[in-house]
Short mmCIF file of C-alpha atoms in Angstrom, two decimals:
data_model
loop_
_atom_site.label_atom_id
_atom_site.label_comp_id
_atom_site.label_asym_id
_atom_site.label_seq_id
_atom_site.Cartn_x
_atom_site.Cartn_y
_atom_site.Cartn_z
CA UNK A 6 8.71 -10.03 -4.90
CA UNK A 7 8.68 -12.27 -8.01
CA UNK A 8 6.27 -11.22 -10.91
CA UNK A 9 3.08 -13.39 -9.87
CA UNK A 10 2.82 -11.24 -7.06
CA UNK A 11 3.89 -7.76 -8.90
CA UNK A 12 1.08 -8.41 -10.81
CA UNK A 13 -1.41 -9.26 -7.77
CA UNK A 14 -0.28 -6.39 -6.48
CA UNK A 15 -0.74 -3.97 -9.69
CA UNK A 16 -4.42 -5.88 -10.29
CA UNK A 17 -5.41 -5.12 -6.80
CA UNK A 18 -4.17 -0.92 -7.22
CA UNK A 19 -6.10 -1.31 -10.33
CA UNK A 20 -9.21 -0.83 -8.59
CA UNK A 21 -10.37 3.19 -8.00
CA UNK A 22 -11.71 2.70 -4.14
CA UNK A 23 -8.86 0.24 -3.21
CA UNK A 24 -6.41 2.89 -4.88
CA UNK A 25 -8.19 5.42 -2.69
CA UNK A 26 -8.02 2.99 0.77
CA UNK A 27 -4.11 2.73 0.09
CA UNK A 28 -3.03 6.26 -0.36
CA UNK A 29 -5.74 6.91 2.46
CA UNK A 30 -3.52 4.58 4.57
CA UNK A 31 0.01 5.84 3.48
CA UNK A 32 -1.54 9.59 4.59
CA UNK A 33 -2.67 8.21 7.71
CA UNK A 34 1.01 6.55 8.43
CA UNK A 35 1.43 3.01 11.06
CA UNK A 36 -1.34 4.14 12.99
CA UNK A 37 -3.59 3.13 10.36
CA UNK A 38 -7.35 4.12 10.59
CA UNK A 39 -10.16 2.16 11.92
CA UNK A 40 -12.73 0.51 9.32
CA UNK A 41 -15.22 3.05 10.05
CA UNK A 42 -13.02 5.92 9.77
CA UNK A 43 -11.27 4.41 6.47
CA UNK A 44 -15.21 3.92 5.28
CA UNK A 45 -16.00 7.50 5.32
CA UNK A 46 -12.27 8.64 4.58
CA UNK A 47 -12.32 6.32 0.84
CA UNK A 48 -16.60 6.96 0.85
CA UNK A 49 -17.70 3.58 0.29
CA UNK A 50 -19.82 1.51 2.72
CA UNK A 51 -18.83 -0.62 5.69
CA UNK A 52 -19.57 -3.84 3.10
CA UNK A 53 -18.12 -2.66 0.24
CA UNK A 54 -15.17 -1.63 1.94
CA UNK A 55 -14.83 -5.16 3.41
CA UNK A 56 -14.72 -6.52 0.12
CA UNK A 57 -11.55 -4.10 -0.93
CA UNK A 58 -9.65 -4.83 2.24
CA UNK A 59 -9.78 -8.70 1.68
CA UNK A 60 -8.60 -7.69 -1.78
CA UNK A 61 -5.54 -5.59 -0.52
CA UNK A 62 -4.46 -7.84 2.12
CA UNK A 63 -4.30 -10.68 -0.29
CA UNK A 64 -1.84 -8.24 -2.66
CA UNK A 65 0.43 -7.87 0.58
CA UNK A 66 -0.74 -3.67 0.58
CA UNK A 67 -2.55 -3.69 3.86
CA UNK A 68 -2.40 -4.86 6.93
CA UNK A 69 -4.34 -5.17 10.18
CA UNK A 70 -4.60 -5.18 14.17
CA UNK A 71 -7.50 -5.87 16.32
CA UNK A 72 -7.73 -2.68 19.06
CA UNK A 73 -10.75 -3.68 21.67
CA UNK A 74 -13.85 -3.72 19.27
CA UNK A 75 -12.51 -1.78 16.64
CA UNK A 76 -9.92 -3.99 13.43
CA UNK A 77 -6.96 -1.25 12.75
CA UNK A 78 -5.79 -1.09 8.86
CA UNK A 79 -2.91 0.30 7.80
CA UNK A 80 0.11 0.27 5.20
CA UNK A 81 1.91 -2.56 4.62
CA UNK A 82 4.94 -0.44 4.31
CA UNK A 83 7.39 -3.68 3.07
CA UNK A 84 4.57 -4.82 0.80
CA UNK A 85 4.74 -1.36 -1.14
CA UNK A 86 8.93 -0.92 -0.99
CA UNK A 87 8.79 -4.57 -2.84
CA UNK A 88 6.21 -3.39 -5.13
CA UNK A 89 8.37 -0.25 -6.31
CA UNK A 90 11.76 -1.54 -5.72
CA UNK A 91 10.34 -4.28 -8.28
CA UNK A 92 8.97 -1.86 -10.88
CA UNK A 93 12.02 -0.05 -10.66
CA UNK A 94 14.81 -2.54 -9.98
CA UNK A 95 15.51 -3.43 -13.63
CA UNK A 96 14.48 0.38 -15.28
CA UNK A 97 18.07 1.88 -15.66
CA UNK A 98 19.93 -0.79 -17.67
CA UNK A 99 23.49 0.48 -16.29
CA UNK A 100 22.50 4.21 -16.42
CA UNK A 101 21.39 4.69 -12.49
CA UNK A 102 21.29 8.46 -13.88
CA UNK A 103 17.55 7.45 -15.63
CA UNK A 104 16.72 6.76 -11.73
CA UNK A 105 17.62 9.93 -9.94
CA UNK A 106 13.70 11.38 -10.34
CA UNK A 107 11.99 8.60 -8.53
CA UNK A 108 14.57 8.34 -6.13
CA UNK A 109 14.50 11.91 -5.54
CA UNK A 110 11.07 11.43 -4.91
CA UNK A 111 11.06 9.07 -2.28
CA UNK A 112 14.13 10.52 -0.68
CA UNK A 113 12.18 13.78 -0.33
CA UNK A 114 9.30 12.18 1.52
CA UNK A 115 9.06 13.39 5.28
CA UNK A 116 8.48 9.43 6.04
CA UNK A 117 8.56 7.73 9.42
CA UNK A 118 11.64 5.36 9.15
CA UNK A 119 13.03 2.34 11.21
CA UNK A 120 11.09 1.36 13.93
CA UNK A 121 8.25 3.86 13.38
CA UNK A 122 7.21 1.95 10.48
CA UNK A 123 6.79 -1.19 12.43
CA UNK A 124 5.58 0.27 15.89
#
């Protein structure tokens, strides 16, 4: 991930219901949720909703699947490790020490790994 796209990425988080869609998609893991669903989960419309998607797929946050009638979203799980191993890959300047909380962090999440994320 270069900065152009850090910043994409950033703008399009910077938003308050397309904050809400992502973290609505990381709880709802590679399954993803169904527009509708995602709709009532974030509380916007069906059309305003459409709008955010578009914006979060164009970031690299999202992605999505067509199931029979219904368009799947979910997490674009290497999108957001490029987005934080960006933020982060520069922040300890030789002490990996100033680190150890946000890696803590993530190491502590009960997160599908491997193949799960890409099932």
């Amino acid at each position: 991930m270069d900065e152009r796209q850090a910043v994409a990425a950033f703008a399009a988080l910077g938003q308050e219901n397309r904050f809400r869609v992502v973290r609505a998609l990381v709880t709802a893991g590679p399954d993803g949720l169904a527009a509708g669903a995602l709709a009532t989960e974030v509380g916007v419309s069906a059309t305003n909703l459409t709008f955010h998607l578009k914006e979060l797929s164009h970031a690299g946050l999202i992605q999505s699947r067509r199931e029979g009638k219904s368009i799947i979203y979910s997490a674009a799980y290497e999108g957001l490790s490029n987005l934080i191993a960006f933020l982060m890959r520069d922040c300890c300047q030789g002490r990996p020490e100033v680190c150890d909380p946000a890696v803590a962090a993530l190491s502590a999440c009960d997160c599908p790994t491997g193949d799960a994320l890409h099932a």
